[in-house]
């Protein structure tokens, strides 16, 4: 099996396990605060993903949320994995959370997989092969007027309420767009833009495992991704993120 097929199999196996699990209160821990949680299942699923990927491709590197990165190995291929993107949703809603697996060869995208676990919806893209939800091709929306656009952001407080250098710009943007939605998962929200159900995505904080799978899907769907300053999004660092249904919107959004 090639990397893509191994990735799909591993993500589906992990999704089947998560759908069946019943989370106990004692399995929830605080990482840095009561708003930054991790569960036993984040760790279990990351272990499962790591084991299955490394069994098939022992020379690949893995960058995941819950364990230290594997040192770079003989191959230049790196898998960016988030076992649960939207942990708070997983805990409180048992829906609107994803498994995210992005595979890159150096800085060249290979494929991205984002599984909306409870909806059993797999978003996927191979570089140069378009973007898909299951068997259906997906594409970003053609909306271009600011007043027609739907903005999605995973954390209302971080984007609009807490002070940061772009706060005033974000508040202005929220007044000019058609509406603001907040799902609580970077990967799923970028896929919402990829599928044309939202037009803009903004977050002040995202990690490589949050966005490195969905960014491939968004770009293959016709969209574009930058930092909120409109710069190229780094592959290996935490960053702000601006996701767009089209690269044409970049200058328009940056001057709001
Ligand atoms: P997580 O569920 O994997 O933690 C909403 O909280 C979104 O922001 C989720 O995608 C969440 O990922 C991500 N997120 C939460 N805390 C974060 C942090 N400190 N830095 C970057 N992303 C974070
Ligand atoms: Ca996570």
PDB file of C-alpha atoms and ligand atoms in Angstrom:
ATOM      1  CA  UNK A   1       0.000   0.000   0.000  1.00  0.00           C
ATOM      2  CA  UNK A   2       1.205   3.528  -0.714  1.00  0.00           C
ATOM      3  CA  UNK A   3       1.262   6.273   1.915  1.00  0.00           C
ATOM      4  CA  UNK A   4      -2.110   7.683   0.897  1.00  0.00           C
ATOM      5  CA  UNK A   5      -3.896   4.335   1.236  1.00  0.00           C
ATOM      6  CA  UNK A   6      -2.181   3.598   4.550  1.00  0.00           C
ATOM      7  CA  UNK A   7      -3.239   7.060   5.737  1.00  0.00           C
ATOM      8  CA  UNK A   8      -6.887   6.519   4.764  1.00  0.00           C
ATOM      9  CA  UNK A   9      -6.982   3.101   6.454  1.00  0.00           C
ATOM     10  CA  UNK A  10      -5.361   4.357   9.655  1.00  0.00           C
ATOM     11  CA  UNK A  11      -7.659   7.398   9.885  1.00  0.00           C
ATOM     12  CA  UNK A  12     -10.779   5.287   9.315  1.00  0.00           C
ATOM     13  CA  UNK A  13      -9.662   2.750  11.967  1.00  0.00           C
ATOM     14  CA  UNK A  14      -9.042   5.547  14.452  1.00  0.00           C
ATOM     15  CA  UNK A  15     -12.432   7.106  13.643  1.00  0.00           C
ATOM     16  CA  UNK A  16     -14.217   3.785  14.238  1.00  0.00           C
ATOM     17  CA  UNK A  17     -12.591   3.562  17.666  1.00  0.00           C
ATOM     18  CA  UNK A  18     -13.409   7.151  18.652  1.00  0.00           C
ATOM     19  CA  UNK A  19     -17.047   6.826  17.560  1.00  0.00           C
ATOM     20  CA  UNK A  20     -17.496   3.903  19.943  1.00  0.00           C
ATOM     21  CA  UNK A  21     -15.640   5.304  22.945  1.00  0.00           C
ATOM     22  CA  UNK A  22     -17.453   6.627  25.988  1.00  0.00           C
ATOM     23  CA  UNK A  23     -15.426   9.307  27.680  1.00  0.00           C
ATOM     24  CA  UNK A  24     -15.191   9.202  31.474  1.00  0.00           C
ATOM     25  CA  UNK A  25     -14.720  12.401  33.513  1.00  0.00           C
ATOM     26  CA  UNK A  26     -11.516  10.949  34.995  1.00  0.00           C
ATOM     27  CA  UNK A  27     -10.065  10.653  31.479  1.00  0.00           C
ATOM     28  CA  UNK A  28     -10.026  14.454  30.985  1.00  0.00           C
ATOM     29  CA  UNK A  29      -6.952  16.486  32.047  1.00  0.00           C
ATOM     30  CA  UNK A  30      -6.038  20.171  31.894  1.00  0.00           C
ATOM     31  CA  UNK A  31      -2.929  20.980  29.853  1.00  0.00           C
ATOM     32  CA  UNK A  32      -2.304  24.667  30.568  1.00  0.00           C
ATOM     33  CA  UNK A  33      -5.755  25.800  31.800  1.00  0.00           C
ATOM     34  CA  UNK A  34      -9.420  24.784  32.061  1.00  0.00           C
ATOM     35  CA  UNK A  35      -9.767  25.939  28.420  1.00  0.00           C
ATOM     36  CA  UNK A  36      -6.921  23.745  27.185  1.00  0.00           C
ATOM     37  CA  UNK A  37      -7.821  20.095  27.696  1.00  0.00           C
ATOM     38  CA  UNK A  38      -6.538  16.715  26.669  1.00  0.00           C
ATOM     39  CA  UNK A  39      -8.150  13.307  27.133  1.00  0.00           C
ATOM     40  CA  UNK A  40      -6.924   9.772  27.380  1.00  0.00           C
ATOM     41  CA  UNK A  41      -8.377   9.309  23.886  1.00  0.00           C
ATOM     42  CA  UNK A  42      -6.209  12.046  22.313  1.00  0.00           C
ATOM     43  CA  UNK A  43      -3.180  10.087  23.541  1.00  0.00           C
ATOM     44  CA  UNK A  44      -4.528   6.644  22.653  1.00  0.00           C
ATOM     45  CA  UNK A  45      -5.471   7.679  19.136  1.00  0.00           C
ATOM     46  CA  UNK A  46      -2.142   9.413  18.531  1.00  0.00           C
ATOM     47  CA  UNK A  47      -0.346   6.232  19.660  1.00  0.00           C
ATOM     48  CA  UNK A  48      -2.465   4.178  17.277  1.00  0.00           C
ATOM     49  CA  UNK A  49      -1.782   6.547  14.356  1.00  0.00           C
ATOM     50  CA  UNK A  50       1.951   6.622  15.111  1.00  0.00           C
ATOM     51  CA  UNK A  51       2.217   2.842  15.437  1.00  0.00           C
ATOM     52  CA  UNK A  52       0.344   2.100  12.224  1.00  0.00           C
ATOM     53  CA  UNK A  53       2.180   4.749  10.181  1.00  0.00           C
ATOM     54  CA  UNK A  54       5.627   3.761  11.480  1.00  0.00           C
ATOM     55  CA  UNK A  55       4.926   0.050  10.985  1.00  0.00           C
ATOM     56  CA  UNK A  56       4.252   0.750   7.308  1.00  0.00           C
ATOM     57  CA  UNK A  57       6.870   3.501   6.852  1.00  0.00           C
ATOM     58  CA  UNK A  58       9.502   3.176   9.604  1.00  0.00           C
ATOM     59  CA  UNK A  59      11.793   5.787   8.040  1.00  0.00           C
ATOM     60  CA  UNK A  60       9.186   8.597   7.978  1.00  0.00           C
ATOM     61  CA  UNK A  61       9.011  11.389  10.568  1.00  0.00           C
ATOM     62  CA  UNK A  62       5.929  12.200  12.627  1.00  0.00           C
ATOM     63  CA  UNK A  63       4.928  15.529  14.152  1.00  0.00           C
ATOM     64  CA  UNK A  64       1.908  15.144  16.431  1.00  0.00           C
ATOM     65  CA  UNK A  65       0.240  17.151  19.163  1.00  0.00           C
ATOM     66  CA  UNK A  66       0.530  14.850  22.146  1.00  0.00           C
ATOM     67  CA  UNK A  67       4.026  13.327  21.923  1.00  0.00           C
ATOM     68  CA  UNK A  68       7.483  14.711  21.144  1.00  0.00           C
ATOM     69  CA  UNK A  69       8.343  14.766  17.449  1.00  0.00           C
ATOM     70  CA  UNK A  70      10.182  11.818  16.038  1.00  0.00           C
ATOM     71  CA  UNK A  71      13.639  12.954  15.011  1.00  0.00           C
ATOM     72  CA  UNK A  72      13.969  13.366  11.260  1.00  0.00           C
ATOM     73  CA  UNK A  73      14.731   9.984   9.780  1.00  0.00           C
ATOM     74  CA  UNK A  74      16.260   8.763   6.562  1.00  0.00           C
ATOM     75  CA  UNK A  75      13.210   9.745   4.489  1.00  0.00           C
ATOM     76  CA  UNK A  76      12.296  13.397   4.052  1.00  0.00           C
ATOM     77  CA  UNK A  77       8.588  12.569   4.454  1.00  0.00           C
ATOM     78  CA  UNK A  78       6.815  14.009   7.508  1.00  0.00           C
ATOM     79  CA  UNK A  79       3.313  13.168   8.734  1.00  0.00           C
ATOM     80  CA  UNK A  80       1.561  15.953  10.708  1.00  0.00           C
ATOM     81  CA  UNK A  81      -1.059  14.297  12.876  1.00  0.00           C
ATOM     82  CA  UNK A  82      -3.730  15.546  15.241  1.00  0.00           C
ATOM     83  CA  UNK A  83      -5.607  12.638  16.844  1.00  0.00           C
ATOM     84  CA  UNK A  84      -8.497  14.907  17.889  1.00  0.00           C
ATOM     85  CA  UNK A  85      -8.838  18.404  16.479  1.00  0.00           C
ATOM     86  CA  UNK A  86     -11.609  19.999  18.509  1.00  0.00           C
ATOM     87  CA  UNK A  87     -10.982  18.249  21.832  1.00  0.00           C
ATOM     88  CA  UNK A  88     -13.450  20.516  23.663  1.00  0.00           C
ATOM     89  CA  UNK A  89     -16.175  19.538  21.167  1.00  0.00           C
ATOM     90  CA  UNK A  90     -15.230  15.879  21.625  1.00  0.00           C
ATOM     91  CA  UNK A  91     -15.648  16.238  25.398  1.00  0.00           C
ATOM     92  CA  UNK A  92     -18.823  18.352  25.543  1.00  0.00           C
ATOM     93  CA  UNK A  93     -20.658  17.527  22.300  1.00  0.00           C
ATOM     94  CA  UNK A  94     -19.232  14.248  21.052  1.00  0.00           C
ATOM     95  CA  UNK A  95     -19.440  15.804  17.589  1.00  0.00           C
ATOM     96  CA  UNK A  96     -17.625  18.455  15.507  1.00  0.00           C
ATOM     97  CA  UNK A  97     -14.187  16.963  16.056  1.00  0.00           C
ATOM     98  CA  UNK A  98     -11.759  15.576  13.497  1.00  0.00           C
ATOM     99  CA  UNK A  99      -8.753  13.368  12.959  1.00  0.00           C
ATOM    100  CA  UNK A 100      -6.242  15.258  10.859  1.00  0.00           C
ATOM    101  CA  UNK A 101      -3.351  13.681   8.935  1.00  0.00           C
ATOM    102  CA  UNK A 102      -1.231  15.693   6.511  1.00  0.00           C
ATOM    103  CA  UNK A 103       1.698  14.153   4.672  1.00  0.00           C
ATOM    104  CA  UNK A 104       4.495  16.284   3.225  1.00  0.00           C
ATOM    105  CA  UNK A 105       7.766  15.521   1.448  1.00  0.00           C
ATOM    106  CA  UNK A 106       9.938  18.344   2.776  1.00  0.00           C
ATOM    107  CA  UNK A 107       7.872  21.411   1.905  1.00  0.00           C
ATOM    108  CA  UNK A 108       6.030  19.683  -0.949  1.00  0.00           C
ATOM    109  CA  UNK A 109       2.461  18.603  -0.090  1.00  0.00           C
ATOM    110  CA  UNK A 110       1.623  14.945  -0.758  1.00  0.00           C
ATOM    111  CA  UNK A 111      -1.897  14.538   0.656  1.00  0.00           C
ATOM    112  CA  UNK A 112      -4.241  15.713   3.384  1.00  0.00           C
ATOM    113  CA  UNK A 113      -6.934  13.741   5.237  1.00  0.00           C
ATOM    114  CA  UNK A 114      -9.488  15.253   7.623  1.00  0.00           C
ATOM    115  CA  UNK A 115     -12.133  12.920   9.021  1.00  0.00           C
ATOM    116  CA  UNK A 116     -15.234  14.499  10.570  1.00  0.00           C
ATOM    117  CA  UNK A 117     -15.555  11.546  12.904  1.00  0.00           C
ATOM    118  CA  UNK A 118     -19.227  11.654  13.899  1.00  0.00           C
ATOM    119  CA  UNK A 119     -20.500  12.582  10.418  1.00  0.00           C
ATOM    120  CA  UNK A 120     -18.236   9.904   8.896  1.00  0.00           C
ATOM    121  CA  UNK A 121     -17.213  12.526   6.325  1.00  0.00           C
ATOM    122  CA  UNK A 122     -13.679  12.156   4.979  1.00  0.00           C
ATOM    123  CA  UNK A 123     -12.237  15.270   3.333  1.00  0.00           C
ATOM    124  CA  UNK A 124      -9.170  14.441   1.301  1.00  0.00           C
ATOM    125  CA  UNK A 125      -6.833  15.720  -1.358  1.00  0.00           C
ATOM    126  CA  UNK A 126      -3.743  14.456  -3.117  1.00  0.00           C
ATOM    127  CA  UNK A 127      -1.450  17.096  -4.522  1.00  0.00           C
ATOM    128  CA  UNK A 128      -2.643  17.997  -8.019  1.00  0.00           C
ATOM    129  CA  UNK A 129      -5.724  15.758  -7.774  1.00  0.00           C
ATOM    130  CA  UNK A 130      -8.429  18.159  -6.583  1.00  0.00           C
ATOM    131  CA  UNK A 131     -10.269  18.036  -3.269  1.00  0.00           C
ATOM    132  CA  UNK A 132     -12.965  15.579  -2.245  1.00  0.00           C
ATOM    133  CA  UNK A 133     -15.533  14.822   0.428  1.00  0.00           C
ATOM    134  CA  UNK A 134     -15.868  11.058   0.168  1.00  0.00           C
ATOM    135  CA  UNK A 135     -16.563  10.368  -3.519  1.00  0.00           C
ATOM    136  CA  UNK A 136     -17.732  13.933  -4.279  1.00  0.00           C
ATOM    137  CA  UNK A 137     -15.431  16.668  -5.594  1.00  0.00           C
ATOM    138  CA  UNK A 138     -15.524  19.853  -3.521  1.00  0.00           C
ATOM    139  CA  UNK A 139     -14.732  23.422  -4.487  1.00  0.00           C
ATOM    140  CA  UNK A 140     -14.568  26.770  -2.739  1.00  0.00           C
ATOM    141  CA  UNK A 141     -17.393  29.280  -3.239  1.00  0.00           C
ATOM    142  CA  UNK A 142     -17.338  31.897  -5.990  1.00  0.00           C
ATOM    143  CA  UNK A 143     -18.502  34.698  -3.660  1.00  0.00           C
ATOM    144  CA  UNK A 144     -16.302  37.790  -3.861  1.00  0.00           C
ATOM    145  CA  UNK A 145     -18.287  40.667  -2.257  1.00  0.00           C
ATOM    146  CA  UNK A 146     -17.268  41.168   1.361  1.00  0.00           C
ATOM    147  CA  UNK A 147     -20.905  41.587   2.407  1.00  0.00           C
ATOM    148  CA  UNK A 148     -21.708  38.122   0.937  1.00  0.00           C
ATOM    149  CA  UNK A 149     -18.968  36.243   2.792  1.00  0.00           C
ATOM    150  CA  UNK A 150     -19.279  33.945   5.805  1.00  0.00           C
ATOM    151  CA  UNK A 151     -16.318  34.071   8.169  1.00  0.00           C
ATOM    152  CA  UNK A 152     -15.481  31.073  10.354  1.00  0.00           C
ATOM    153  CA  UNK A 153     -13.159  31.147  13.351  1.00  0.00           C
ATOM    154  CA  UNK A 154     -12.530  28.435  15.954  1.00  0.00           C
ATOM    155  CA  UNK A 155     -12.192  30.683  19.006  1.00  0.00           C
ATOM    156  CA  UNK A 156     -14.374  33.783  19.329  1.00  0.00           C
ATOM    157  CA  UNK A 157     -12.490  35.023  22.380  1.00  0.00           C
ATOM    158  CA  UNK A 158      -9.032  34.718  20.781  1.00  0.00           C
ATOM    159  CA  UNK A 159     -10.094  36.325  17.497  1.00  0.00           C
ATOM    160  CA  UNK A 160     -12.301  39.160  18.725  1.00  0.00           C
ATOM    161  CA  UNK A 161     -12.233  39.603  22.501  1.00  0.00           C
ATOM    162  CA  UNK A 162      -8.652  39.353  23.685  1.00  0.00           C
ATOM    163  CA  UNK A 163      -6.109  42.035  22.772  1.00  0.00           C
ATOM    164  CA  UNK A 164      -3.732  41.217  19.910  1.00  0.00           C
ATOM    165  CA  UNK A 165      -2.171  43.269  17.112  1.00  0.00           C
ATOM    166  CA  UNK A 166      -4.964  42.419  14.626  1.00  0.00           C
ATOM    167  CA  UNK A 167      -7.931  42.744  16.989  1.00  0.00           C
ATOM    168  CA  UNK A 168      -9.346  45.988  15.552  1.00  0.00           C
ATOM    169  CA  UNK A 169      -8.969  44.661  11.983  1.00  0.00           C
ATOM    170  CA  UNK A 170     -10.802  41.462  12.928  1.00  0.00           C
ATOM    171  CA  UNK A 171     -13.640  43.386  14.569  1.00  0.00           C
ATOM    172  CA  UNK A 172     -13.964  45.555  11.431  1.00  0.00           C
ATOM    173  CA  UNK A 173     -13.976  42.436   9.278  1.00  0.00           C
ATOM    174  CA  UNK A 174     -16.716  40.847  11.409  1.00  0.00           C
ATOM    175  CA  UNK A 175     -18.904  43.936  10.850  1.00  0.00           C
ATOM    176  CA  UNK A 176     -18.454  43.871   7.074  1.00  0.00           C
ATOM    177  CA  UNK A 177     -19.053  40.194   6.337  1.00  0.00           C
ATOM    178  CA  UNK A 178     -22.460  38.500   6.140  1.00  0.00           C
ATOM    179  CA  UNK A 179     -21.888  36.576   9.367  1.00  0.00           C
ATOM    180  CA  UNK A 180     -19.463  34.855  11.694  1.00  0.00           C
ATOM    181  CA  UNK A 181     -19.545  31.164  12.587  1.00  0.00           C
ATOM    182  CA  UNK A 182     -17.552  29.295  15.202  1.00  0.00           C
ATOM    183  CA  UNK A 183     -17.222  25.519  14.964  1.00  0.00           C
ATOM    184  CA  UNK A 184     -14.207  24.959  17.239  1.00  0.00           C
ATOM    185  CA  UNK A 185     -11.909  22.929  14.992  1.00  0.00           C
ATOM    186  CA  UNK A 186      -9.245  24.454  12.748  1.00  0.00           C
ATOM    187  CA  UNK A 187      -9.195  21.437  10.407  1.00  0.00           C
ATOM    188  CA  UNK A 188     -12.987  21.201  10.017  1.00  0.00           C
ATOM    189  CA  UNK A 189     -13.371  24.944   9.524  1.00  0.00           C
ATOM    190  CA  UNK A 190     -10.729  25.014   6.778  1.00  0.00           C
ATOM    191  CA  UNK A 191     -12.683  22.142   5.152  1.00  0.00           C
ATOM    192  CA  UNK A 192     -15.872  24.241   5.431  1.00  0.00           C
ATOM    193  CA  UNK A 193     -14.117  26.875   3.296  1.00  0.00           C
ATOM    194  CA  UNK A 194     -12.840  24.159   0.933  1.00  0.00           C
ATOM    195  CA  UNK A 195     -16.401  22.872   0.464  1.00  0.00           C
ATOM    196  CA  UNK A 196     -17.850  26.359  -0.142  1.00  0.00           C
ATOM    197  CA  UNK A 197     -19.953  26.464   3.043  1.00  0.00           C
ATOM    198  CA  UNK A 198     -17.820  29.297   4.450  1.00  0.00           C
ATOM    199  CA  UNK A 199     -15.646  31.808   2.610  1.00  0.00           C
ATOM    200  CA  UNK A 200     -13.028  33.014   5.084  1.00  0.00           C
ATOM    201  CA  UNK A 201     -11.234  31.417   8.008  1.00  0.00           C
ATOM    202  CA  UNK A 202      -9.242  33.240  10.671  1.00  0.00           C
ATOM    203  CA  UNK A 203      -7.412  32.083  13.770  1.00  0.00           C
ATOM    204  CA  UNK A 204      -4.814  33.770  15.945  1.00  0.00           C
ATOM    205  CA  UNK A 205      -3.268  30.449  16.982  1.00  0.00           C
ATOM    206  CA  UNK A 206      -2.844  27.272  15.093  1.00  0.00           C
ATOM    207  CA  UNK A 207      -0.220  24.543  15.159  1.00  0.00           C
ATOM    208  CA  UNK A 208       1.250  22.523  12.273  1.00  0.00           C
ATOM    209  CA  UNK A 209      -0.867  19.461  13.200  1.00  0.00           C
ATOM    210  CA  UNK A 210      -4.026  21.635  13.214  1.00  0.00           C
ATOM    211  CA  UNK A 211      -3.662  23.013   9.681  1.00  0.00           C
ATOM    212  CA  UNK A 212      -1.101  21.034   7.632  1.00  0.00           C
ATOM    213  CA  UNK A 213      -3.641  18.472   6.382  1.00  0.00           C
ATOM    214  CA  UNK A 214      -6.561  20.842   5.730  1.00  0.00           C
ATOM    215  CA  UNK A 215      -4.391  23.426   3.967  1.00  0.00           C
ATOM    216  CA  UNK A 216      -3.704  20.882   1.207  1.00  0.00           C
ATOM    217  CA  UNK A 217      -7.447  20.229   0.897  1.00  0.00           C
ATOM    218  CA  UNK A 218      -8.245  23.955   0.813  1.00  0.00           C
ATOM    219  CA  UNK A 219      -5.646  24.715  -1.867  1.00  0.00           C
ATOM    220  CA  UNK A 220      -6.749  21.754  -3.991  1.00  0.00           C
ATOM    221  CA  UNK A 221     -10.341  23.022  -3.691  1.00  0.00           C
ATOM    222  CA  UNK A 222      -9.343  26.375  -5.222  1.00  0.00           C
ATOM    223  CA  UNK A 223      -8.654  28.276  -2.008  1.00  0.00           C
ATOM    224  CA  UNK A 224      -5.545  29.852  -0.536  1.00  0.00           C
ATOM    225  CA  UNK A 225      -3.936  30.028   2.889  1.00  0.00           C
ATOM    226  CA  UNK A 226      -1.669  32.618   4.530  1.00  0.00           C
ATOM    227  CA  UNK A 227      -0.813  34.088   7.903  1.00  0.00           C
ATOM    228  CA  UNK A 228      -3.164  36.930   8.903  1.00  0.00           C
ATOM    229  CA  UNK A 229      -0.479  39.302   7.570  1.00  0.00           C
ATOM    230  CA  UNK A 230      -0.864  37.712   4.144  1.00  0.00           C
ATOM    231  CA  UNK A 231       2.533  35.994   4.332  1.00  0.00           C
ATOM    232  CA  UNK A 232       3.234  32.352   3.403  1.00  0.00           C
ATOM    233  CA  UNK A 233       2.033  30.002   6.159  1.00  0.00           C
ATOM    234  CA  UNK A 234       5.019  28.235   7.784  1.00  0.00           C
ATOM    235  CA  UNK A 235       5.027  24.436   7.818  1.00  0.00           C
ATOM    236  CA  UNK A 236       6.731  23.788  11.149  1.00  0.00           C
ATOM    237  CA  UNK A 237       5.731  26.632  13.464  1.00  0.00           C
ATOM    238  CA  UNK A 238       2.660  27.837  15.326  1.00  0.00           C
ATOM    239  CA  UNK A 239       1.074  30.664  13.381  1.00  0.00           C
ATOM    240  CA  UNK A 240      -1.919  32.855  12.795  1.00  0.00           C
ATOM    241  CA  UNK A 241      -3.921  31.562   9.817  1.00  0.00           C
ATOM    242  CA  UNK A 242      -6.007  33.255   7.138  1.00  0.00           C
ATOM    243  CA  UNK A 243      -7.864  30.796   4.895  1.00  0.00           C
ATOM    244  CA  UNK A 244      -9.567  32.147   1.770  1.00  0.00           C
ATOM    245  CA  UNK A 245     -11.926  30.730  -0.834  1.00  0.00           C
ATOM    246  CA  UNK A 246      -9.674  32.372  -3.446  1.00  0.00           C
ATOM    247  CA  UNK A 247      -6.202  33.934  -3.475  1.00  0.00           C
ATOM    248  CA  UNK A 248      -7.853  36.963  -5.182  1.00  0.00           C
ATOM    249  CA  UNK A 249      -9.450  37.880  -1.846  1.00  0.00           C
ATOM    250  CA  UNK A 250      -6.140  38.322  -0.058  1.00  0.00           C
ATOM    251  CA  UNK A 251      -5.441  41.992  -0.761  1.00  0.00           C
ATOM    252  CA  UNK A 252      -9.100  42.887  -0.295  1.00  0.00           C
ATOM    253  CA  UNK A 253      -9.177  41.268   3.173  1.00  0.00           C
ATOM    254  CA  UNK A 254      -5.802  42.701   4.224  1.00  0.00           C
ATOM    255  CA  UNK A 255      -6.974  46.259   3.603  1.00  0.00           C
ATOM    256  CA  UNK A 256     -10.260  45.989   5.534  1.00  0.00           C
TER     257      UNK A 256
HETATM  258  P1  LIG B   1      -7.244  21.067  19.525  1.00  0.00           P
HETATM  259  O1  LIG B   1      -8.660  20.724  19.706  1.00  0.00           O
HETATM  260  O2  LIG B   1      -6.437  20.027  18.802  1.00  0.00           O
HETATM  261  O3  LIG B   1      -6.584  21.525  20.796  1.00  0.00           O
HETATM  262  C1  LIG B   1     -10.324  25.599  18.776  1.00  0.00           C
HETATM  263  O4  LIG B   1      -9.942  25.527  20.077  1.00  0.00           O
HETATM  264  C2  LIG B   1      -9.244  25.154  17.811  1.00  0.00           C
HETATM  265  O5  LIG B   1      -7.964  25.725  18.143  1.00  0.00           O
HETATM  266  C3  LIG B   1      -9.016  23.665  17.761  1.00  0.00           C
HETATM  267  O6  LIG B   1      -8.683  23.334  16.431  1.00  0.00           O
HETATM  268  C4  LIG B   1      -7.880  23.461  18.728  1.00  0.00           C
HETATM  269  O7  LIG B   1      -7.134  22.302  18.511  1.00  0.00           O
HETATM  270  C5  LIG B   1      -7.037  24.675  18.432  1.00  0.00           C
HETATM  271  N1  LIG B   1      -6.242  25.079  19.595  1.00  0.00           N
HETATM  272  C6  LIG B   1      -6.595  24.996  20.881  1.00  0.00           C
HETATM  273  N2  LIG B   1      -5.627  25.498  21.679  1.00  0.00           N
HETATM  274  C7  LIG B   1      -4.631  25.896  20.866  1.00  0.00           C
HETATM  275  C8  LIG B   1      -3.358  26.500  21.077  1.00  0.00           C
HETATM  276  N3  LIG B   1      -2.925  26.815  22.297  1.00  0.00           N
HETATM  277  N4  LIG B   1      -2.589  26.755  20.010  1.00  0.00           N
HETATM  278  C9  LIG B   1      -3.024  26.446  18.787  1.00  0.00           C
HETATM  279  N5  LIG B   1      -4.232  25.896  18.513  1.00  0.00           N
HETATM  280  C10 LIG B   1      -5.019  25.612  19.538  1.00  0.00           C
HETATM  281 CA1  LIG B   2      -5.653  17.971  19.157  1.00  0.00          CA
END
